[in-house]
Amino acid sequence: EVQLLESGGGLVQPGGSLRLSCAASGFTFTTYAMSWVRQAPGKGLEWVSAISGSGGSTFYADSVKGRFTISRDSSKNTLYLQMNSLRAEDTAVYYCAKGGVYSGSYIDYWGQGTLVTVSS
Amino acid sequence: DIQMTQSPSSLSASVGDRVTITCRASQSISSYLNWYEQKAGKAPKLLIYAASTLQSGVPSRFRGSGSGTDFTLTISSLQPEDFATYYCQQSYSTPSFGGGTKVEIK
């Protein structure tokens, strides 16, 4: 059974940093690209970032480019999102997701989400 | 970037109704279109990929169609468990989602 378990969310001040983690199990981690998708309170879904199965290619939404860094550790089957220079508009539930970056791809599994609140 | 526009943003329907949700892309995306269902407080769930392929385990009352710029999600007979928000997502280029369609009980 595929499981994606996020952690690391919380309250942070504007300009601060946070690192999200996503522990993956139930599939061959290095075979699949992984994504982060966020959802601001009461709003729709926004794709944030993705990384190839090997980790050699990374992709970012314009809204986070230069501030967020996605990475993965195949030895720990874990996906990360390092978030720097956080802004109020980054407040959202962040979902870890399997798949979702290459042409024709789709997200077939999602984590339960972790809430990030940026506020003073 | 490719913009995805869904309509309507919300609708009210009764159990047994046929429901249709549309999604329009700002440029042609071939058949690189996915549909997700999200219930309140839960993560999204994949319903349909490649515009018309039903994900394993999804009931056959869900049907996707379209290609190019115009796509449709149809629920043939709305069930109580189908009251949710539905999102389209293009996978032709850097992923982007539509704004969502909330299906509410009439």
mmCIF file with all atom_site columns, C-alpha atoms in Angstrom:
data_model
loop_
_atom_site.group_PDB
_atom_site.id
_atom_site.type_symbol
_atom_site.label_atom_id
_atom_site.label_alt_id
_atom_site.label_comp_id
_atom_site.label_asym_id
_atom_site.label_entity_id
_atom_site.label_seq_id
_atom_site.pdbx_PDB_ins_code
_atom_site.Cartn_x
_atom_site.Cartn_y
_atom_site.Cartn_z
_atom_site.occupancy
_atom_site.B_iso_or_equiv
_atom_site.pdbx_formal_charge
_atom_site.auth_seq_id
_atom_site.auth_comp_id
_atom_site.auth_asym_id
_atom_site.auth_atom_id
_atom_site.pdbx_PDB_model_num
ATOM 1   C CA . GLU A 1 1   ? 0.000   0.000  0.000   1.00 0.00 ? 1   GLU A CA 1
ATOM 2   C CA . VAL A 1 2   ? 1.355   3.398  -0.995  1.00 0.00 ? 2   VAL A CA 1
ATOM 3   C CA . GLN A 1 3   ? 1.720   5.779  1.926   1.00 0.00 ? 3   GLN A CA 1
ATOM 4   C CA . LEU A 1 4   ? 2.953   9.368  1.970   1.00 0.00 ? 4   LEU A CA 1
ATOM 5   C CA . LEU A 1 5   ? 3.378   10.952 5.381   1.00 0.00 ? 5   LEU A CA 1
ATOM 6   C CA . GLU A 1 6   ? 4.219   14.649 5.580   1.00 0.00 ? 6   GLU A CA 1
ATOM 7   C CA . SER A 1 7   ? 5.725   16.414 8.558   1.00 0.00 ? 7   SER A CA 1
ATOM 8   C CA . GLY A 1 8   ? 7.400   19.697 9.392   1.00 0.00 ? 8   GLY A CA 1
ATOM 9   C CA . GLY A 1 9   ? 4.540   22.140 9.067   1.00 0.00 ? 9   GLY A CA 1
ATOM 10  C CA . GLY A 1 10  ? 3.825   24.805 11.650  1.00 0.00 ? 10  GLY A CA 1
ATOM 11  C CA . LEU A 1 11  ? 3.745   28.500 12.419  1.00 0.00 ? 11  LEU A CA 1
ATOM 12  C CA . VAL A 1 12  ? 6.608   30.649 11.119  1.00 0.00 ? 12  VAL A CA 1
ATOM 13  C CA . GLN A 1 13  ? 7.157   34.372 10.915  1.00 0.00 ? 13  GLN A CA 1
ATOM 14  C CA . PRO A 1 14  ? 7.357   36.201 7.590   1.00 0.00 ? 14  PRO A CA 1
ATOM 15  C CA . GLY A 1 15  ? 10.882  35.929 6.230   1.00 0.00 ? 15  GLY A CA 1
ATOM 16  C CA . GLY A 1 16  ? 11.484  32.712 8.123   1.00 0.00 ? 16  GLY A CA 1
ATOM 17  C CA . SER A 1 17  ? 12.275  29.204 6.940   1.00 0.00 ? 17  SER A CA 1
ATOM 18  C CA . LEU A 1 18  ? 10.750  25.760 7.275   1.00 0.00 ? 18  LEU A CA 1
ATOM 19  C CA . ARG A 1 19  ? 11.578  22.319 5.910   1.00 0.00 ? 19  ARG A CA 1
ATOM 20  C CA . LEU A 1 20  ? 8.843   19.879 5.047   1.00 0.00 ? 20  LEU A CA 1
ATOM 21  C CA . SER A 1 21  ? 9.471   16.143 4.850   1.00 0.00 ? 21  SER A CA 1
ATOM 22  C CA . CYS A 1 22  ? 7.482   13.363 3.246   1.00 0.00 ? 22  CYS A CA 1
ATOM 23  C CA . ALA A 1 23  ? 8.193   9.741  4.107   1.00 0.00 ? 23  ALA A CA 1
ATOM 24  C CA . ALA A 1 24  ? 7.180   7.446  1.269   1.00 0.00 ? 24  ALA A CA 1
ATOM 25  C CA . SER A 1 25  ? 6.501   3.718  1.359   1.00 0.00 ? 25  SER A CA 1
ATOM 26  C CA . GLY A 1 26  ? 4.777   1.020  -0.640  1.00 0.00 ? 26  GLY A CA 1
ATOM 27  C CA . PHE A 1 27  ? 6.433   1.709  -4.001  1.00 0.00 ? 27  PHE A CA 1
ATOM 28  C CA . THR A 1 28  ? 9.897   1.933  -5.541  1.00 0.00 ? 28  THR A CA 1
ATOM 29  C CA . PHE A 1 29  ? 10.729  5.504  -4.575  1.00 0.00 ? 29  PHE A CA 1
ATOM 30  C CA . THR A 1 30  ? 13.460  6.121  -7.137  1.00 0.00 ? 30  THR A CA 1
ATOM 31  C CA . THR A 1 31  ? 11.198  5.140  -10.037 1.00 0.00 ? 31  THR A CA 1
ATOM 32  C CA . TYR A 1 32  ? 8.771   7.999  -9.654  1.00 0.00 ? 32  TYR A CA 1
ATOM 33  C CA . ALA A 1 33  ? 8.836   11.759 -9.848  1.00 0.00 ? 33  ALA A CA 1
ATOM 34  C CA . MET A 1 34  ? 7.402   13.422 -6.762  1.00 0.00 ? 34  MET A CA 1
ATOM 35  C CA . SER A 1 35  ? 5.579   16.707 -6.327  1.00 0.00 ? 35  SER A CA 1
ATOM 36  C CA . TRP A 1 36  ? 4.454   19.221 -3.747  1.00 0.00 ? 36  TRP A CA 1
ATOM 37  C CA . VAL A 1 37  ? 1.012   20.779 -4.196  1.00 0.00 ? 37  VAL A CA 1
ATOM 38  C CA . ARG A 1 38  ? -0.439  23.376 -1.847  1.00 0.00 ? 38  ARG A CA 1
ATOM 39  C CA . GLN A 1 39  ? -3.876  24.672 -0.978  1.00 0.00 ? 39  GLN A CA 1
ATOM 40  C CA . ALA A 1 40  ? -4.405  28.003 0.732   1.00 0.00 ? 40  ALA A CA 1
ATOM 41  C CA . PRO A 1 41  ? -7.308  28.109 3.216   1.00 0.00 ? 41  PRO A CA 1
ATOM 42  C CA . GLY A 1 42  ? -10.587 27.992 1.301   1.00 0.00 ? 42  GLY A CA 1
ATOM 43  C CA . LYS A 1 43  ? -8.818  28.100 -2.069  1.00 0.00 ? 43  LYS A CA 1
ATOM 44  C CA . GLY A 1 44  ? -7.959  25.727 -4.896  1.00 0.00 ? 44  GLY A CA 1
ATOM 45  C CA . LEU A 1 45  ? -4.966  23.547 -5.600  1.00 0.00 ? 45  LEU A CA 1
ATOM 46  C CA . GLU A 1 46  ? -1.630  25.048 -6.681  1.00 0.00 ? 46  GLU A CA 1
ATOM 47  C CA . TRP A 1 47  ? 1.267   22.949 -7.960  1.00 0.00 ? 47  TRP A CA 1
ATOM 48  C CA . VAL A 1 48  ? 4.445   24.096 -6.205  1.00 0.00 ? 48  VAL A CA 1
ATOM 49  C CA . SER A 1 49  ? 7.397   21.948 -7.180  1.00 0.00 ? 49  SER A CA 1
ATOM 50  C CA . ALA A 1 50  ? 8.474   18.559 -8.491  1.00 0.00 ? 50  ALA A CA 1
ATOM 51  C CA . ILE A 1 51  ? 11.566  16.405 -8.769  1.00 0.00 ? 51  ILE A CA 1
ATOM 52  C CA . SER A 1 52  ? 12.496  13.544 -11.060 1.00 0.00 ? 52  SER A CA 1
ATOM 53  C CA . GLY A 1 53  ? 12.921  10.004 -9.787  1.00 0.00 ? 53  GLY A CA 1
ATOM 54  C CA . SER A 1 54  ? 16.697  10.311 -9.849  1.00 0.00 ? 54  SER A CA 1
ATOM 55  C CA . GLY A 1 55  ? 16.647  13.748 -8.285  1.00 0.00 ? 55  GLY A CA 1
ATOM 56  C CA . GLY A 1 56  ? 18.556  15.151 -11.220 1.00 0.00 ? 56  GLY A CA 1
ATOM 57  C CA . SER A 1 57  ? 15.784  17.424 -12.459 1.00 0.00 ? 57  SER A CA 1
ATOM 58  C CA . THR A 1 58  ? 13.764  19.871 -10.432 1.00 0.00 ? 58  THR A CA 1
ATOM 59  C CA . PHE A 1 59  ? 10.832  22.090 -11.340 1.00 0.00 ? 59  PHE A CA 1
ATOM 60  C CA . TYR A 1 60  ? 9.247   25.075 -9.602  1.00 0.00 ? 60  TYR A CA 1
ATOM 61  C CA . ALA A 1 61  ? 6.222   27.309 -9.887  1.00 0.00 ? 61  ALA A CA 1
ATOM 62  C CA . ASP A 1 62  ? 7.137   30.935 -10.569 1.00 0.00 ? 62  ASP A CA 1
ATOM 63  C CA . SER A 1 63  ? 5.587   31.888 -7.219  1.00 0.00 ? 63  SER A CA 1
ATOM 64  C CA . VAL A 1 64  ? 8.245   29.965 -5.270  1.00 0.00 ? 64  VAL A CA 1
ATOM 65  C CA . LYS A 1 65  ? 11.235  29.931 -7.619  1.00 0.00 ? 65  LYS A CA 1
ATOM 66  C CA . GLY A 1 66  ? 14.390  31.115 -5.851  1.00 0.00 ? 66  GLY A CA 1
ATOM 67  C CA . ARG A 1 67  ? 12.837  30.661 -2.403  1.00 0.00 ? 67  ARG A CA 1
ATOM 68  C CA . PHE A 1 68  ? 11.917  26.962 -2.229  1.00 0.00 ? 68  PHE A CA 1
ATOM 69  C CA . THR A 1 69  ? 14.164  23.967 -2.881  1.00 0.00 ? 69  THR A CA 1
ATOM 70  C CA . ILE A 1 70  ? 12.917  20.447 -3.482  1.00 0.00 ? 70  ILE A CA 1
ATOM 71  C CA . SER A 1 71  ? 15.122  17.424 -2.859  1.00 0.00 ? 71  SER A CA 1
ATOM 72  C CA . ARG A 1 72  ? 14.901  13.719 -2.165  1.00 0.00 ? 72  ARG A CA 1
ATOM 73  C CA . ASP A 1 73  ? 16.921  11.122 -0.261  1.00 0.00 ? 73  ASP A CA 1
ATOM 74  C CA . SER A 1 74  ? 16.600  7.683  -1.823  1.00 0.00 ? 74  SER A CA 1
ATOM 75  C CA . SER A 1 75  ? 18.307  6.025  1.147   1.00 0.00 ? 75  SER A CA 1
ATOM 76  C CA . LYS A 1 76  ? 15.490  7.246  3.383   1.00 0.00 ? 76  LYS A CA 1
ATOM 77  C CA . ASN A 1 77  ? 12.663  7.198  0.821   1.00 0.00 ? 77  ASN A CA 1
ATOM 78  C CA . THR A 1 78  ? 11.980  10.772 1.810   1.00 0.00 ? 78  THR A CA 1
ATOM 79  C CA . LEU A 1 79  ? 11.025  13.901 -0.127  1.00 0.00 ? 79  LEU A CA 1
ATOM 80  C CA . TYR A 1 80  ? 11.818  17.367 1.174   1.00 0.00 ? 80  TYR A CA 1
ATOM 81  C CA . LEU A 1 81  ? 10.773  20.945 0.561   1.00 0.00 ? 81  LEU A CA 1
ATOM 82  C CA . GLN A 1 82  ? 13.041  23.635 1.995   1.00 0.00 ? 82  GLN A CA 1
ATOM 83  C CA . MET A 1 83  ? 11.087  26.870 2.194   1.00 0.00 ? 83  MET A CA 1
ATOM 84  C CA . ASN A 1 84  ? 12.956  30.144 2.735   1.00 0.00 ? 84  ASN A CA 1
ATOM 85  C CA . SER A 1 85  ? 11.900  33.798 2.752   1.00 0.00 ? 85  SER A CA 1
ATOM 86  C CA . LEU A 1 86  ? 8.366   32.748 3.603   1.00 0.00 ? 86  LEU A CA 1
ATOM 87  C CA . ARG A 1 87  ? 5.500   35.134 2.939   1.00 0.00 ? 87  ARG A CA 1
ATOM 88  C CA . ALA A 1 88  ? 1.940   35.336 4.229   1.00 0.00 ? 88  ALA A CA 1
ATOM 89  C CA . GLU A 1 89  ? 0.722   34.099 0.851   1.00 0.00 ? 89  GLU A CA 1
ATOM 90  C CA . ASP A 1 90  ? 2.640   30.843 1.364   1.00 0.00 ? 90  ASP A CA 1
ATOM 91  C CA . THR A 1 91  ? 0.170   29.918 4.101   1.00 0.00 ? 91  THR A CA 1
ATOM 92  C CA . ALA A 1 92  ? -1.437  26.670 2.969   1.00 0.00 ? 92  ALA A CA 1
ATOM 93  C CA . VAL A 1 93  ? -1.790  22.957 3.453   1.00 0.00 ? 93  VAL A CA 1
ATOM 94  C CA . TYR A 1 94  ? 1.136   21.365 1.627   1.00 0.00 ? 94  TYR A CA 1
ATOM 95  C CA . TYR A 1 95  ? 0.544   17.966 0.063   1.00 0.00 ? 95  TYR A CA 1
ATOM 96  C CA . CYS A 1 96  ? 3.251   15.521 -0.906  1.00 0.00 ? 96  CYS A CA 1
ATOM 97  C CA . ALA A 1 97  ? 2.255   13.678 -4.070  1.00 0.00 ? 97  ALA A CA 1
ATOM 98  C CA . LYS A 1 98  ? 3.496   10.788 -6.191  1.00 0.00 ? 98  LYS A CA 1
ATOM 99  C CA . GLY A 1 99  ? 3.946   11.674 -9.828  1.00 0.00 ? 99  GLY A CA 1
ATOM 100 C CA . GLY A 1 100 ? 2.732   14.774 -11.580 1.00 0.00 ? 100 GLY A CA 1
ATOM 101 C CA . VAL A 1 101 ? 5.437   16.547 -13.507 1.00 0.00 ? 101 VAL A CA 1
ATOM 102 C CA . TYR A 1 102 ? 6.163   14.988 -16.860 1.00 0.00 ? 102 TYR A CA 1
ATOM 103 C CA . SER A 1 103 ? 3.998   15.359 -19.946 1.00 0.00 ? 103 SER A CA 1
ATOM 104 C CA . GLY A 1 104 ? 1.065   13.023 -19.677 1.00 0.00 ? 104 GLY A CA 1
ATOM 105 C CA . SER A 1 105 ? 1.685   12.236 -16.028 1.00 0.00 ? 105 SER A CA 1
ATOM 106 C CA . TYR A 1 106 ? -0.776  12.409 -13.161 1.00 0.00 ? 106 TYR A CA 1
ATOM 107 C CA . ILE A 1 107 ? -0.767  12.335 -9.368  1.00 0.00 ? 107 ILE A CA 1
ATOM 108 C CA . ASP A 1 108 ? -2.111  8.987  -8.237  1.00 0.00 ? 108 ASP A CA 1
ATOM 109 C CA . TYR A 1 109 ? -1.341  9.230  -4.518  1.00 0.00 ? 109 TYR A CA 1
ATOM 110 C CA . TRP A 1 110 ? -1.420  12.138 -2.093  1.00 0.00 ? 110 TRP A CA 1
ATOM 111 C CA . GLY A 1 111 ? -0.348  12.539 1.498   1.00 0.00 ? 111 GLY A CA 1
ATOM 112 C CA . GLN A 1 112 ? -2.712  13.855 4.144   1.00 0.00 ? 112 GLN A CA 1
ATOM 113 C CA . GLY A 1 113 ? -1.119  17.298 4.048   1.00 0.00 ? 113 GLY A CA 1
ATOM 114 C CA . THR A 1 114 ? 0.732   19.473 6.527   1.00 0.00 ? 114 THR A CA 1
ATOM 115 C CA . LEU A 1 115 ? -0.319  23.023 7.406   1.00 0.00 ? 115 LEU A CA 1
ATOM 116 C CA . VAL A 1 116 ? 2.141   25.877 7.068   1.00 0.00 ? 116 VAL A CA 1
ATOM 117 C CA . THR A 1 117 ? 1.082   29.191 8.587   1.00 0.00 ? 117 THR A CA 1
ATOM 118 C CA . VAL A 1 118 ? 3.161   32.298 7.911   1.00 0.00 ? 118 VAL A CA 1
ATOM 119 C CA . SER A 1 119 ? 2.219   35.015 10.361  1.00 0.00 ? 119 SER A CA 1
ATOM 120 C CA . SER A 1 120 ? 3.741   37.384 12.866  1.00 0.00 ? 120 SER A CA 1
ATOM 121 C CA . ASP B 2 1   ? 2.010   29.112 -18.571 1.00 0.00 ? 1   ASP B CA 1
ATOM 122 C CA . ILE B 2 2   ? -1.206  27.287 -19.396 1.00 0.00 ? 2   ILE B CA 1
ATOM 123 C CA . GLN B 2 3   ? -4.314  28.592 -17.637 1.00 0.00 ? 3   GLN B CA 1
ATOM 124 C CA . MET B 2 4   ? -7.138  26.219 -16.804 1.00 0.00 ? 4   MET B CA 1
ATOM 125 C CA . THR B 2 5   ? -10.673 27.579 -16.424 1.00 0.00 ? 5   THR B CA 1
ATOM 126 C CA . GLN B 2 6   ? -13.465 25.498 -14.925 1.00 0.00 ? 6   GLN B CA 1
ATOM 127 C CA . SER B 2 7   ? -17.164 26.181 -15.060 1.00 0.00 ? 7   SER B CA 1
ATOM 128 C CA . PRO B 2 8   ? -19.319 26.462 -13.184 1.00 0.00 ? 8   PRO B CA 1
ATOM 129 C CA . SER B 2 9   ? -17.455 27.316 -9.980  1.00 0.00 ? 9   SER B CA 1
ATOM 130 C CA . SER B 2 10  ? -20.286 25.714 -8.046  1.00 0.00 ? 10  SER B CA 1
ATOM 131 C CA . LEU B 2 11  ? -23.524 23.917 -8.713  1.00 0.00 ? 11  LEU B CA 1
ATOM 132 C CA . SER B 2 12  ? -26.422 22.470 -6.765  1.00 0.00 ? 12  SER B CA 1
ATOM 133 C CA . ALA B 2 13  ? -27.804 19.107 -7.758  1.00 0.00 ? 13  ALA B CA 1
ATOM 134 C CA . SER B 2 14  ? -29.915 16.279 -6.422  1.00 0.00 ? 14  SER B CA 1
ATOM 135 C CA . VAL B 2 15  ? -29.098 12.619 -5.991  1.00 0.00 ? 15  VAL B CA 1
ATOM 136 C CA . GLY B 2 16  ? -29.667 10.906 -9.321  1.00 0.00 ? 16  GLY B CA 1
ATOM 137 C CA . ASP B 2 17  ? -29.010 14.018 -11.407 1.00 0.00 ? 17  ASP B CA 1
ATOM 138 C CA . ARG B 2 18  ? -26.640 14.062 -14.349 1.00 0.00 ? 18  ARG B CA 1
ATOM 139 C CA . VAL B 2 19  ? -23.873 16.581 -13.689 1.00 0.00 ? 19  VAL B CA 1
ATOM 140 C CA . THR B 2 20  ? -21.484 18.102 -16.203 1.00 0.00 ? 20  THR B CA 1
ATOM 141 C CA . ILE B 2 21  ? -18.389 20.140 -15.388 1.00 0.00 ? 21  ILE B CA 1
ATOM 142 C CA . THR B 2 22  ? -16.301 21.813 -18.068 1.00 0.00 ? 22  THR B CA 1
ATOM 143 C CA . CYS B 2 23  ? -12.631 22.697 -18.159 1.00 0.00 ? 23  CYS B CA 1
ATOM 144 C CA . ARG B 2 24  ? -10.986 24.897 -20.779 1.00 0.00 ? 24  ARG B CA 1
ATOM 145 C CA . ALA B 2 25  ? -7.257  25.266 -21.401 1.00 0.00 ? 25  ALA B CA 1
ATOM 146 C CA . SER B 2 26  ? -5.698  28.510 -22.614 1.00 0.00 ? 26  SER B CA 1
ATOM 147 C CA . GLN B 2 27  ? -3.936  26.549 -25.380 1.00 0.00 ? 27  GLN B CA 1
ATOM 148 C CA . SER B 2 28  ? -4.155  23.068 -26.821 1.00 0.00 ? 28  SER B CA 1
ATOM 149 C CA . ILE B 2 29  ? -3.064  20.383 -24.365 1.00 0.00 ? 29  ILE B CA 1
ATOM 150 C CA . SER B 2 30  ? -3.932  17.364 -26.515 1.00 0.00 ? 30  SER B CA 1
ATOM 151 C CA . SER B 2 31  ? -5.429  14.832 -24.092 1.00 0.00 ? 31  SER B CA 1
ATOM 152 C CA . TYR B 2 32  ? -3.110  15.678 -21.198 1.00 0.00 ? 32  TYR B CA 1
ATOM 153 C CA . LEU B 2 33  ? -5.916  16.396 -18.764 1.00 0.00 ? 33  LEU B CA 1
ATOM 154 C CA . ASN B 2 34  ? -6.619  14.856 -15.378 1.00 0.00 ? 34  ASN B CA 1
ATOM 155 C CA . TRP B 2 35  ? -9.586  15.131 -13.023 1.00 0.00 ? 35  TRP B CA 1
ATOM 156 C CA . TYR B 2 36  ? -9.491  14.964 -9.228  1.00 0.00 ? 36  TYR B CA 1
ATOM 157 C CA . GLU B 2 37  ? -12.156 14.855 -6.519  1.00 0.00 ? 37  GLU B CA 1
ATOM 158 C CA . GLN B 2 38  ? -11.606 16.466 -3.147  1.00 0.00 ? 38  GLN B CA 1
ATOM 159 C CA . LYS B 2 39  ? -13.864 16.093 -0.155  1.00 0.00 ? 39  LYS B CA 1
ATOM 160 C CA . ALA B 2 40  ? -13.816 18.565 2.693   1.00 0.00 ? 40  ALA B CA 1
ATOM 161 C CA . GLY B 2 41  ? -10.709 18.241 4.851   1.00 0.00 ? 41  GLY B CA 1
ATOM 162 C CA . LYS B 2 42  ? -9.263  15.446 2.721   1.00 0.00 ? 42  LYS B CA 1
ATOM 163 C CA . ALA B 2 43  ? -6.547  15.097 0.117   1.00 0.00 ? 43  ALA B CA 1
ATOM 164 C CA . PRO B 2 44  ? -7.565  15.054 -3.544  1.00 0.00 ? 44  PRO B CA 1
ATOM 165 C CA . LYS B 2 45  ? -8.210  11.740 -5.267  1.00 0.00 ? 45  LYS B CA 1
ATOM 166 C CA . LEU B 2 46  ? -7.458  10.940 -8.898  1.00 0.00 ? 46  LEU B CA 1
ATOM 167 C CA . LEU B 2 47  ? -10.592 10.127 -10.894 1.00 0.00 ? 47  LEU B CA 1
ATOM 168 C CA . ILE B 2 48  ? -9.607  10.309 -14.564 1.00 0.00 ? 48  ILE B CA 1
ATOM 169 C CA . TYR B 2 49  ? -6.327  10.705 -16.408 1.00 0.00 ? 49  TYR B CA 1
ATOM 170 C CA . ALA B 2 50  ? -5.479  11.306 -20.044 1.00 0.00 ? 50  ALA B CA 1
ATOM 171 C CA . ALA B 2 51  ? -8.863  13.017 -20.446 1.00 0.00 ? 51  ALA B CA 1
ATOM 172 C CA . SER B 2 52  ? -10.939 9.843  -20.472 1.00 0.00 ? 52  SER B CA 1
ATOM 173 C CA . THR B 2 53  ? -9.203  6.949  -18.688 1.00 0.00 ? 53  THR B CA 1
ATOM 174 C CA . LEU B 2 54  ? -10.879 5.968  -15.458 1.00 0.00 ? 54  LEU B CA 1
ATOM 175 C CA . GLN B 2 55  ? -8.491  5.412  -12.556 1.00 0.00 ? 55  GLN B CA 1
ATOM 176 C CA . SER B 2 56  ? -8.722  1.947  -11.015 1.00 0.00 ? 56  SER B CA 1
ATOM 177 C CA . GLY B 2 57  ? -11.529 1.694  -8.479  1.00 0.00 ? 57  GLY B CA 1
ATOM 178 C CA . VAL B 2 58  ? -13.415 4.768  -9.671  1.00 0.00 ? 58  VAL B CA 1
ATOM 179 C CA . PRO B 2 59  ? -17.104 4.095  -10.385 1.00 0.00 ? 59  PRO B CA 1
ATOM 180 C CA . SER B 2 60  ? -18.179 3.972  -14.002 1.00 0.00 ? 60  SER B CA 1
ATOM 181 C CA . ARG B 2 61  ? -20.694 6.782  -13.483 1.00 0.00 ? 61  ARG B CA 1
ATOM 182 C CA . PHE B 2 62  ? -17.730 9.143  -13.885 1.00 0.00 ? 62  PHE B CA 1
ATOM 183 C CA . ARG B 2 63  ? -16.792 9.880  -17.488 1.00 0.00 ? 63  ARG B CA 1
ATOM 184 C CA . GLY B 2 64  ? -14.239 12.239 -18.976 1.00 0.00 ? 64  GLY B CA 1
ATOM 185 C CA . SER B 2 65  ? -14.129 13.495 -22.523 1.00 0.00 ? 65  SER B CA 1
ATOM 186 C CA . GLY B 2 66  ? -12.517 16.112 -24.731 1.00 0.00 ? 66  GLY B CA 1
ATOM 187 C CA . SER B 2 67  ? -9.233  17.011 -26.344 1.00 0.00 ? 67  SER B CA 1
ATOM 188 C CA . GLY B 2 68  ? -7.382  20.107 -27.415 1.00 0.00 ? 68  GLY B CA 1
ATOM 189 C CA . THR B 2 69  ? -8.719  22.917 -25.254 1.00 0.00 ? 69  THR B CA 1
ATOM 190 C CA . ASP B 2 70  ? -12.165 21.771 -24.131 1.00 0.00 ? 70  ASP B CA 1
ATOM 191 C CA . PHE B 2 71  ? -12.869 18.981 -21.673 1.00 0.00 ? 71  PHE B CA 1
ATOM 192 C CA . THR B 2 72  ? -15.825 17.634 -19.730 1.00 0.00 ? 72  THR B CA 1
ATOM 193 C CA . LEU B 2 73  ? -16.329 15.592 -16.582 1.00 0.00 ? 73  LEU B CA 1
ATOM 194 C CA . THR B 2 74  ? -19.750 13.956 -16.416 1.00 0.00 ? 74  THR B CA 1
ATOM 195 C CA . ILE B 2 75  ? -21.309 12.171 -13.467 1.00 0.00 ? 75  ILE B CA 1
ATOM 196 C CA . SER B 2 76  ? -24.163 10.183 -14.959 1.00 0.00 ? 76  SER B CA 1
ATOM 197 C CA . SER B 2 77  ? -26.191 9.720  -11.768 1.00 0.00 ? 77  SER B CA 1
ATOM 198 C CA . LEU B 2 78  ? -25.051 11.732 -8.782  1.00 0.00 ? 78  LEU B CA 1
ATOM 199 C CA . GLN B 2 79  ? -24.634 9.746  -5.582  1.00 0.00 ? 79  GLN B CA 1
ATOM 200 C CA . PRO B 2 80  ? -24.504 11.078 -1.997  1.00 0.00 ? 80  PRO B CA 1
ATOM 201 C CA . GLU B 2 81  ? -20.768 10.406 -1.815  1.00 0.00 ? 81  GLU B CA 1
ATOM 202 C CA . ASP B 2 82  ? -20.128 12.540 -4.928  1.00 0.00 ? 82  ASP B CA 1
ATOM 203 C CA . PHE B 2 83  ? -20.763 15.857 -3.190  1.00 0.00 ? 83  PHE B CA 1
ATOM 204 C CA . ALA B 2 84  ? -17.283 17.301 -3.322  1.00 0.00 ? 84  ALA B CA 1
ATOM 205 C CA . THR B 2 85  ? -15.075 19.737 -5.202  1.00 0.00 ? 85  THR B CA 1
ATOM 206 C CA . TYR B 2 86  ? -13.700 18.669 -8.577  1.00 0.00 ? 86  TYR B CA 1
ATOM 207 C CA . TYR B 2 87  ? -10.486 19.944 -10.160 1.00 0.00 ? 87  TYR B CA 1
ATOM 208 C CA . CYS B 2 88  ? -9.039  19.570 -13.618 1.00 0.00 ? 88  CYS B CA 1
ATOM 209 C CA . GLN B 2 89  ? -5.264  19.624 -14.121 1.00 0.00 ? 89  GLN B CA 1
ATOM 210 C CA . GLN B 2 90  ? -3.216  19.826 -17.284 1.00 0.00 ? 90  GLN B CA 1
ATOM 211 C CA . SER B 2 91  ? -0.072  17.753 -17.646 1.00 0.00 ? 91  SER B CA 1
ATOM 212 C CA . TYR B 2 92  ? 0.988   19.059 -21.064 1.00 0.00 ? 92  TYR B CA 1
ATOM 213 C CA . SER B 2 93  ? 3.571   21.345 -19.504 1.00 0.00 ? 93  SER B CA 1
ATOM 214 C CA . THR B 2 94  ? 4.359   22.636 -15.988 1.00 0.00 ? 94  THR B CA 1
ATOM 215 C CA . PRO B 2 95  ? 1.289   21.386 -14.128 1.00 0.00 ? 95  PRO B CA 1
ATOM 216 C CA . SER B 2 96  ? -1.612  23.719 -13.435 1.00 0.00 ? 96  SER B CA 1
ATOM 217 C CA . PHE B 2 97  ? -5.053  23.214 -11.931 1.00 0.00 ? 97  PHE B CA 1
ATOM 218 C CA . GLY B 2 98  ? -8.417  24.677 -12.666 1.00 0.00 ? 98  GLY B CA 1
ATOM 219 C CA . GLY B 2 99  ? -10.119 26.720 -9.974  1.00 0.00 ? 99  GLY B CA 1
ATOM 220 C CA . GLY B 2 100 ? -12.423 23.907 -8.934  1.00 0.00 ? 100 GLY B CA 1
ATOM 221 C CA . THR B 2 101 ? -16.141 23.138 -9.124  1.00 0.00 ? 101 THR B CA 1
ATOM 222 C CA . LYS B 2 102 ? -17.990 22.589 -5.871  1.00 0.00 ? 102 LYS B CA 1
ATOM 223 C CA . VAL B 2 103 ? -20.917 20.189 -6.195  1.00 0.00 ? 103 VAL B CA 1
ATOM 224 C CA . GLU B 2 104 ? -23.463 20.820 -3.465  1.00 0.00 ? 104 GLU B CA 1
ATOM 225 C CA . ILE B 2 105 ? -26.713 19.216 -2.425  1.00 0.00 ? 105 ILE B CA 1
ATOM 226 C CA . LYS B 2 106 ? -29.856 20.885 -3.759  1.00 0.00 ? 106 LYS B CA 1
#
